[in-house]
GROMACS .gro file of C-alpha atoms in nm:
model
  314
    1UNK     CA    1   0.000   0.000   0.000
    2UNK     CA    2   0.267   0.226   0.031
    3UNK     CA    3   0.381   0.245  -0.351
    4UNK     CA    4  -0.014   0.306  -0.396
    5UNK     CA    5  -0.002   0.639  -0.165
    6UNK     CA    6   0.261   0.760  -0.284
    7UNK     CA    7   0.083   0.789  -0.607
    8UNK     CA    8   0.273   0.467  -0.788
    9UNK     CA    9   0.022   0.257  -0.988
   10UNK     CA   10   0.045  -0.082  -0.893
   11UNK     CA   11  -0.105  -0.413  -1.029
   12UNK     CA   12  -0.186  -0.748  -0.854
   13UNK     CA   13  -0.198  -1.040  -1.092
   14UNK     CA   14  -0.370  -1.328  -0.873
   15UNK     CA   15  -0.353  -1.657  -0.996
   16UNK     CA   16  -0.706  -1.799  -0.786
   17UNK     CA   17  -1.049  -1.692  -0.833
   18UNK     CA   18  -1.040  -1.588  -0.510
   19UNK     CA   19  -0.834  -1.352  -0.303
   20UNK     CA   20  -0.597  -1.451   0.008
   21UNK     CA   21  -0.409  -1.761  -0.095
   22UNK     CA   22  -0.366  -1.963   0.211
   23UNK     CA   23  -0.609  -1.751   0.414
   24UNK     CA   24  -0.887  -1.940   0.204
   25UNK     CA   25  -1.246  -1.939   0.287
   26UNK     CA   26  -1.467  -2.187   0.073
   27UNK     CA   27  -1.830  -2.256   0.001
   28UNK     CA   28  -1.945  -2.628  -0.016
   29UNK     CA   29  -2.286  -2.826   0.002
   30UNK     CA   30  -2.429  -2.492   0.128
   31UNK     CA   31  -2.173  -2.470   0.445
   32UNK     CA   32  -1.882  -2.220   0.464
   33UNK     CA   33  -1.516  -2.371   0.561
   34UNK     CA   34  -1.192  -2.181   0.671
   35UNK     CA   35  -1.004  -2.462   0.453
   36UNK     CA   36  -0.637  -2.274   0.473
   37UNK     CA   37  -0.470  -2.107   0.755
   38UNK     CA   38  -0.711  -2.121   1.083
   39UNK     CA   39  -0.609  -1.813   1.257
   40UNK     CA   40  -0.397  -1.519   1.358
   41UNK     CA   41  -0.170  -1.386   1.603
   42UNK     CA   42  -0.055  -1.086   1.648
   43UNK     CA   43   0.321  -1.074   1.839
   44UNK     CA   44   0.461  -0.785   1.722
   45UNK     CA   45   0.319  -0.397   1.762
   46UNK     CA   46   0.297  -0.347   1.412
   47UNK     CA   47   0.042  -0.640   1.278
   48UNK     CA   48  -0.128  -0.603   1.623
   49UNK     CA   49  -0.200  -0.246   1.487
   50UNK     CA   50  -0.367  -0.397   1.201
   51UNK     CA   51  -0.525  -0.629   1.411
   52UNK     CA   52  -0.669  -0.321   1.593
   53UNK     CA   53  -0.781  -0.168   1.285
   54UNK     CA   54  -0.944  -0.458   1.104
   55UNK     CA   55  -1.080  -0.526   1.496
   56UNK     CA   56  -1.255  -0.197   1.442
   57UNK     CA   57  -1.359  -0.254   1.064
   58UNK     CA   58  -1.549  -0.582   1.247
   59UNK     CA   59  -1.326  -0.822   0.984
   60UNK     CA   60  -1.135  -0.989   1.242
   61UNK     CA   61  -1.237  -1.082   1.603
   62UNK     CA   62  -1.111  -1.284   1.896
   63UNK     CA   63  -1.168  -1.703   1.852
   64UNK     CA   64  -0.976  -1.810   2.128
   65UNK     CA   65  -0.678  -1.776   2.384
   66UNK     CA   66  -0.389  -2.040   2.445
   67UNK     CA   67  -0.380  -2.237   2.781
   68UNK     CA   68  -0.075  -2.037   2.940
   69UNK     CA   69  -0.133  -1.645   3.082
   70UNK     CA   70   0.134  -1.591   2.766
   71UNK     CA   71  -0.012  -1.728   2.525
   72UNK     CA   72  -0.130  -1.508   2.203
   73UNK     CA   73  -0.518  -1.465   2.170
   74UNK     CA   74  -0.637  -1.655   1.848
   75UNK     CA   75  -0.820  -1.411   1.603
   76UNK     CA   76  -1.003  -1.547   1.268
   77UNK     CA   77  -1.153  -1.327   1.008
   78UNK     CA   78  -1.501  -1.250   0.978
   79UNK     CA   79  -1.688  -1.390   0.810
   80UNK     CA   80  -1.373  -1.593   0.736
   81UNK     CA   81  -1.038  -1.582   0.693
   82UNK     CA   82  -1.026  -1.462   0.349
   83UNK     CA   83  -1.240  -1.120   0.496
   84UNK     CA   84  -0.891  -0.965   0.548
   85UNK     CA   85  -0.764  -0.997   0.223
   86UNK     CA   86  -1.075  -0.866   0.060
   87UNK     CA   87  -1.026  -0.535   0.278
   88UNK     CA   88  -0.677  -0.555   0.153
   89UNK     CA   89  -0.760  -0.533  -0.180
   90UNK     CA   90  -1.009  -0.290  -0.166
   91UNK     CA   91  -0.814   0.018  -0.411
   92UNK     CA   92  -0.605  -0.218  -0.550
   93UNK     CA   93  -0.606  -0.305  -0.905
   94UNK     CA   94  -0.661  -0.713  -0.907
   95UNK     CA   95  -0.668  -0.902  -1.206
   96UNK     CA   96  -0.728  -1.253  -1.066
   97UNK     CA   97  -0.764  -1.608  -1.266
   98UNK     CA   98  -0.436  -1.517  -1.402
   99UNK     CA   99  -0.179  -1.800  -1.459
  100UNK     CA  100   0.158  -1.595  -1.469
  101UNK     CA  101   0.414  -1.816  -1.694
  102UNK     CA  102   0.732  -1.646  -1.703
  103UNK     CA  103   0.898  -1.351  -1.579
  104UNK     CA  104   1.234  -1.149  -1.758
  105UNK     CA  105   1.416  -0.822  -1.704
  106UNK     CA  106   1.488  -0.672  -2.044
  107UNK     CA  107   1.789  -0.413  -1.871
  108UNK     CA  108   1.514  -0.168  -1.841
  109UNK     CA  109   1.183  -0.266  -1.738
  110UNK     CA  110   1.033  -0.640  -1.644
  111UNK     CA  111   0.796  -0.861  -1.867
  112UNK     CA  112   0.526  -1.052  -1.755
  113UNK     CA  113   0.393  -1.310  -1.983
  114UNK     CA  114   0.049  -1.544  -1.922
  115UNK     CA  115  -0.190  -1.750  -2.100
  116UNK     CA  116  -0.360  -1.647  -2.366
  117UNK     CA  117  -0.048  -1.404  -2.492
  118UNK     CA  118  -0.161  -1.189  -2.222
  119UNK     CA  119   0.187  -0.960  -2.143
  120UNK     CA  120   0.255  -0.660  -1.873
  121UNK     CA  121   0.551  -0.502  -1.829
  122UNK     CA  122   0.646  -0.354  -1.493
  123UNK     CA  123   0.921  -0.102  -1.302
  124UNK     CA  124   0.948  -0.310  -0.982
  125UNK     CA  125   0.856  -0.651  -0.960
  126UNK     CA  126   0.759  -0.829  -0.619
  127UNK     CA  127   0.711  -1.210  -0.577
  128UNK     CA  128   0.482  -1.331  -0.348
  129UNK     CA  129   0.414  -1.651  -0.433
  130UNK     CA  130   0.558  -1.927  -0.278
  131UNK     CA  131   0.949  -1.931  -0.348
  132UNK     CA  132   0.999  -2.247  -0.576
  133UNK     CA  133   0.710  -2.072  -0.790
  134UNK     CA  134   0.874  -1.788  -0.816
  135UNK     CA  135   1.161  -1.956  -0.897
  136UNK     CA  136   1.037  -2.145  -1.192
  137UNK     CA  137   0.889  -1.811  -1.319
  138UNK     CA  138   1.233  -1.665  -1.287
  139UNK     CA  139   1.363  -1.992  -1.506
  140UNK     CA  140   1.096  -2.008  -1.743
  141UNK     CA  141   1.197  -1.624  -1.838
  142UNK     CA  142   1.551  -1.683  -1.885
  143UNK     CA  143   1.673  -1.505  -1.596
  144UNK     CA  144   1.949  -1.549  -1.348
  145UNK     CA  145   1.949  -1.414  -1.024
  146UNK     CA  146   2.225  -1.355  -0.794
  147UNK     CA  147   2.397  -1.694  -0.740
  148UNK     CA  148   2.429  -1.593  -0.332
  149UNK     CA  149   2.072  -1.457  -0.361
  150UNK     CA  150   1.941  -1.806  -0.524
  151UNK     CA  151   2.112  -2.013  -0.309
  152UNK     CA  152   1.943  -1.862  -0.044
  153UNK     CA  153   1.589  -1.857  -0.207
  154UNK     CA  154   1.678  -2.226  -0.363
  155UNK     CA  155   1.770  -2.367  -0.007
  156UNK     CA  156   1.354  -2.288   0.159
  157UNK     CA  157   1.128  -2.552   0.137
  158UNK     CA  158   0.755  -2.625   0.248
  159UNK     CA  159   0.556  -2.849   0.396
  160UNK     CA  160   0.249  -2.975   0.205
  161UNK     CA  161  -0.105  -3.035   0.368
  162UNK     CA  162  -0.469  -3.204   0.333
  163UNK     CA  163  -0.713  -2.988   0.380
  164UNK     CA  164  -1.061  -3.234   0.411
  165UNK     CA  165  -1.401  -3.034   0.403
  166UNK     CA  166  -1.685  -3.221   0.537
  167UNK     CA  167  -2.016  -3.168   0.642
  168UNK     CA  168  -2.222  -3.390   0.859
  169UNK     CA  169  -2.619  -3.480   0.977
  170UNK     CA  170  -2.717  -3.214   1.238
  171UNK     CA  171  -2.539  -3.371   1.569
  172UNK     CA  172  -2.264  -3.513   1.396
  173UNK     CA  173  -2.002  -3.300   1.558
  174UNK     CA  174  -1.818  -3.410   1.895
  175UNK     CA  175  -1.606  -3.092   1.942
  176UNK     CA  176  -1.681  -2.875   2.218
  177UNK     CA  177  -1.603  -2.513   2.223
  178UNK     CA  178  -1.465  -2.343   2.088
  179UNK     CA  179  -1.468  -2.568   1.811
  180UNK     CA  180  -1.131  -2.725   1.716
  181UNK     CA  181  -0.872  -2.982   1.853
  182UNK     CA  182  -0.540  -3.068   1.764
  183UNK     CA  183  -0.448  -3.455   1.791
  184UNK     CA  184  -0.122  -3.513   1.992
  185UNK     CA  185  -0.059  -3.828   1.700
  186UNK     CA  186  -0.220  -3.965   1.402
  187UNK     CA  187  -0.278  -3.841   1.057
  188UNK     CA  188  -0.427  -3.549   1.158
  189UNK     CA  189  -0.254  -3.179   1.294
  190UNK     CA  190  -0.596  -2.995   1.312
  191UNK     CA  191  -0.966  -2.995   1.359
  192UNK     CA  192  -1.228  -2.729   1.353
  193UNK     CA  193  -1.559  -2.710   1.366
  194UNK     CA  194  -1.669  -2.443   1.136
  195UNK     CA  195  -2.046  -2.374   1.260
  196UNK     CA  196  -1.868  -2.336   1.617
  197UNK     CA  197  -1.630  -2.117   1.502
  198UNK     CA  198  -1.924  -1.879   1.319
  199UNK     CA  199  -1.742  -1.909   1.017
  200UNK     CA  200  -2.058  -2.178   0.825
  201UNK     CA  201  -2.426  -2.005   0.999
  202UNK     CA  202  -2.625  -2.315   0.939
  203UNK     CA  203  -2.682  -2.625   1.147
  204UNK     CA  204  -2.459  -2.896   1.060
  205UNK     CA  205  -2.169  -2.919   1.161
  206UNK     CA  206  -1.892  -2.820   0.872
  207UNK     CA  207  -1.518  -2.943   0.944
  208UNK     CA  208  -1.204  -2.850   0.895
  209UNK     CA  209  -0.945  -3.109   0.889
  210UNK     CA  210  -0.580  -3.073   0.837
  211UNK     CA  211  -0.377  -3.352   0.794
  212UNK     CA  212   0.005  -3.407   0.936
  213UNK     CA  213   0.272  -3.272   0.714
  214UNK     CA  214   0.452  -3.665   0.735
  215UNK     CA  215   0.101  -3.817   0.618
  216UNK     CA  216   0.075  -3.541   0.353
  217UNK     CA  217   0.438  -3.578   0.251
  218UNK     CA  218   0.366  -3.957   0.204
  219UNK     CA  219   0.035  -3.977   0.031
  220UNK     CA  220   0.035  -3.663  -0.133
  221UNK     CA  221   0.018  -3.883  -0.493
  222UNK     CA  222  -0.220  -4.100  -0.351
  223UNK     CA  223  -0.568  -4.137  -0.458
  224UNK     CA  224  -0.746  -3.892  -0.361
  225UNK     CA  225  -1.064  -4.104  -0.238
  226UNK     CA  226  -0.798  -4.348  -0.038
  227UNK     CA  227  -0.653  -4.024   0.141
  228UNK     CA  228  -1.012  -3.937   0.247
  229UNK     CA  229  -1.139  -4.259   0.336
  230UNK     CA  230  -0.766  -4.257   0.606
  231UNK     CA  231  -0.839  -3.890   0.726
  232UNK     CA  232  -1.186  -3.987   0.779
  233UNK     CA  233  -1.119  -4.276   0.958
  234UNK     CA  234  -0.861  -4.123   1.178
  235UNK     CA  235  -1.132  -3.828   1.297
  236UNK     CA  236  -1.384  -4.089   1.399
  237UNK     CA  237  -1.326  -3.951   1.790
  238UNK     CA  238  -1.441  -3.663   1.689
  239UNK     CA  239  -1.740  -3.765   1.455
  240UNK     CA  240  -2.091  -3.905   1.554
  241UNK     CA  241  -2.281  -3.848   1.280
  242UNK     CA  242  -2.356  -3.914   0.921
  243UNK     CA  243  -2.116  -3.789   0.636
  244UNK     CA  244  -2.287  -3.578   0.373
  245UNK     CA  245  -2.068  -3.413   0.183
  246UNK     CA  246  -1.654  -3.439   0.150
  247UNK     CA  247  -1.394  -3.225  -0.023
  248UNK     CA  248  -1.036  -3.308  -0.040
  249UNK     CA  249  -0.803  -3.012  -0.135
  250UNK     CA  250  -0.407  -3.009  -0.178
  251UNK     CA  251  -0.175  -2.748  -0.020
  252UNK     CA  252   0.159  -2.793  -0.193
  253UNK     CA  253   0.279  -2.545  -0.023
  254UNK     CA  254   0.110  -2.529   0.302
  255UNK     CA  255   0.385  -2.403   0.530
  256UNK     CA  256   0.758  -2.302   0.497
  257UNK     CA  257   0.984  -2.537   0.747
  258UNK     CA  258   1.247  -2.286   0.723
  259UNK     CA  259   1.157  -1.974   0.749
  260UNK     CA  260   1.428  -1.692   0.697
  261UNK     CA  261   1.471  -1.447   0.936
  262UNK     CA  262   1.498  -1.150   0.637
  263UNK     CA  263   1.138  -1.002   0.598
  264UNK     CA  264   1.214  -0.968   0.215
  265UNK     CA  265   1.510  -1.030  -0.042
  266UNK     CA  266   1.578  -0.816  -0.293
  267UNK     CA  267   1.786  -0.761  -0.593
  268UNK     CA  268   1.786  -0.390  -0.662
  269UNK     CA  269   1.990  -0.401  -0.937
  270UNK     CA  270   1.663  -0.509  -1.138
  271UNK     CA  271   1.422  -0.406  -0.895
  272UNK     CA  272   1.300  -0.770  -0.801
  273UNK     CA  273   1.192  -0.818  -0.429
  274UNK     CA  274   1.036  -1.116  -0.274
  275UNK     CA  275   0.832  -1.155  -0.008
  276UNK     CA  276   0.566  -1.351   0.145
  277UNK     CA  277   0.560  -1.598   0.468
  278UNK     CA  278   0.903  -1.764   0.374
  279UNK     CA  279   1.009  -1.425   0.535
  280UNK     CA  280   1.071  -1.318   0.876
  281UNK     CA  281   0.809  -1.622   1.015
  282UNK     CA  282   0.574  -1.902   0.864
  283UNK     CA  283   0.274  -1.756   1.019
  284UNK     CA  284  -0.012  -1.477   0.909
  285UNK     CA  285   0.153  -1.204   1.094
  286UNK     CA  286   0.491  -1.318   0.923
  287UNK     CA  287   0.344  -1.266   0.597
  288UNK     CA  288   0.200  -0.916   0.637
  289UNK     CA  289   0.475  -0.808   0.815
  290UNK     CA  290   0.721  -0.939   0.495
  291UNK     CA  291   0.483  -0.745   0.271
  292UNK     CA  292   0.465  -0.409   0.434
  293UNK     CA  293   0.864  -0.446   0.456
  294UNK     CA  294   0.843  -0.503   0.126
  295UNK     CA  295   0.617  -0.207   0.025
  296UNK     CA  296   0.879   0.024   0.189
  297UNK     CA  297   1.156  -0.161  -0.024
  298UNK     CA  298   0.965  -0.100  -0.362
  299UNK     CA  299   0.921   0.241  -0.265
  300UNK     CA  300   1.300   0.335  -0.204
  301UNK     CA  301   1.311   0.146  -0.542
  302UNK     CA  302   1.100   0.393  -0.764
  303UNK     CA  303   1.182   0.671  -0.567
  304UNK     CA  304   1.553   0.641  -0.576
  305UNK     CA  305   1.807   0.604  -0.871
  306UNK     CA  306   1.920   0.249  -0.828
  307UNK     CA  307   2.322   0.149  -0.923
  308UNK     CA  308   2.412  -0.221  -0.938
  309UNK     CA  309   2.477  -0.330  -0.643
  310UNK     CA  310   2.366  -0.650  -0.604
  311UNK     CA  311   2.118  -0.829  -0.372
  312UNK     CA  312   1.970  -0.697  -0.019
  313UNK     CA  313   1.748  -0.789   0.244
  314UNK     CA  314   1.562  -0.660   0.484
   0.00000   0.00000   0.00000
């Protein structure tokens, strides 16, 4: 937002439908699931700000606390998670169903190529996606970063993740409030009730369930109907009624397992920054924090006369 102030016209090329990437919110058999990330904290002054602000905009609101005295409250957007990116956006030029192919600095400006021979060109360039994406954009275009700065990007990985949507007969949920559990074993990392939560407004139950990053490391090629029938089987503590509807969906890049502690890389000889929650912590608050770092960066870019000088971080 800060490129946007200061009068720079920016474009978002979104590759969903939707808007918020992992902070997904999704319709099915009439019931609404949070089927990404489940929540936010807010550690640090600046995204509890924001918290405060979308607190007062009534798009987030307190779920739940942790068990300690210092533990974080839990906030989840409202109606769901992907409420705070639609704020976001609000302003904001968003093309979205847009399947970026390649990306390549000509010495002047940056190209943008997707489907359909659609093409953008571009001052600064930010990369938000997750990093081996970006990557194979980068590769695709021909271009060659940094060999420090790519074996830096080149070295973060992710963990994948199930996400199972199901809804079930009108008592068919054993979770008590406020509506989620998270197994100490098993197949499964995470449970939530979304009717309990007051993301889904009818009453069945509608659940959330994440799967283990080991069980969605091994099975991720699996049939999808096998997966299912082992997730399904595995929640059975937790289920008492009928099954009426099921979704399976396939995080490939669910959550980064190394995290760096840089809130953005950039190489400002071509005015290329990444960003995104492979950045200064694999959480929400990680993520907006990388981008508003990352605002600031693009900023100095187009604001300042830029020599080579290789990569930077931030």
């Amino acid at each position: 937002s800060g490129p946007t102030r200061a009068g720079c016209r920016g474009l978002v090329l979104e590759k969903s439908r939707g808007l918020g990437g992992r902070m997904a919110t999704r319709r099915m058999d009439g019931e609404t699931f949070d089927h990404g990330a489940q929540f936010m904290t807010a550690r640090e002054t600046e995204f509890r700000a924001l918290i405060d602000t979308w607190g007062e905009e009534g798009v987030v609101e307190p779920w739940f606390s942790g068990e300690s005295a210092e533990a974080h409250v839990r906030f989840r957007g409202v109606p769901g998670m992907t409420a705070v990116a639609k704020v976001l956006a609000e302003g904001l030029t968003v093309e979205r169903g847009v399947q970026v192919a390649s990306v390549r600095h000509d010495g002047r400006v940056w190209h943008i190529a997707a489907g359909n021979d659609r093409r953008w060109t571009a001052r600064v360039l930010v990369l938000s996606a997750p990093v081996p994406q970006s990557l194979l954009l980068m590769a695709a275009g021909g271009m060659a970063l940094d060999p420090d700065l790519h074996r830096v990007l080149g070295a973060l990985s992710y963990h994948p993740c199930f996400a199972l949507m199901v809804t079930l007969t009108e008592l068919g949920s054993a979770l008590p409030p406020p509506g989620w559990v998270r197994p100490d074993s098993g197949p499964i990392s995470w449970l939530a009730d979304n009717r309990i939560k007051g993301v889904s407004l009818s009453d069945r139950p509608a659940l959330t369930i994440h799967a283990s990053s080991e069980f969605s490391r091994n099975w991720f090629d699996a049939d999808p109907d096998e997966v299912t029938a082992r997730l399904l089987d595995a929640a059975k503590p937790w289920i008492s009624g009928r099954v009426l509807a099921r979704r399976l969906h396939r995080w490939r890049y669910s959550q980064p397992v190394n995290p760096l502690s840089d809130r953005f890389l950039a190489d400002r000889e071509h005015r290329l920054v990444f960003c995104g929650d492979a950045f200064g912590g694999a959480r929400v608050e990680g993520a907006a924090l990388s981008g508003l770092a990352a605002g600031d960066q693009i900023q100095s870019l187009l604001q300042n006369s830029v020599s080579p000088q290789g990569p930077s971080s931030g």
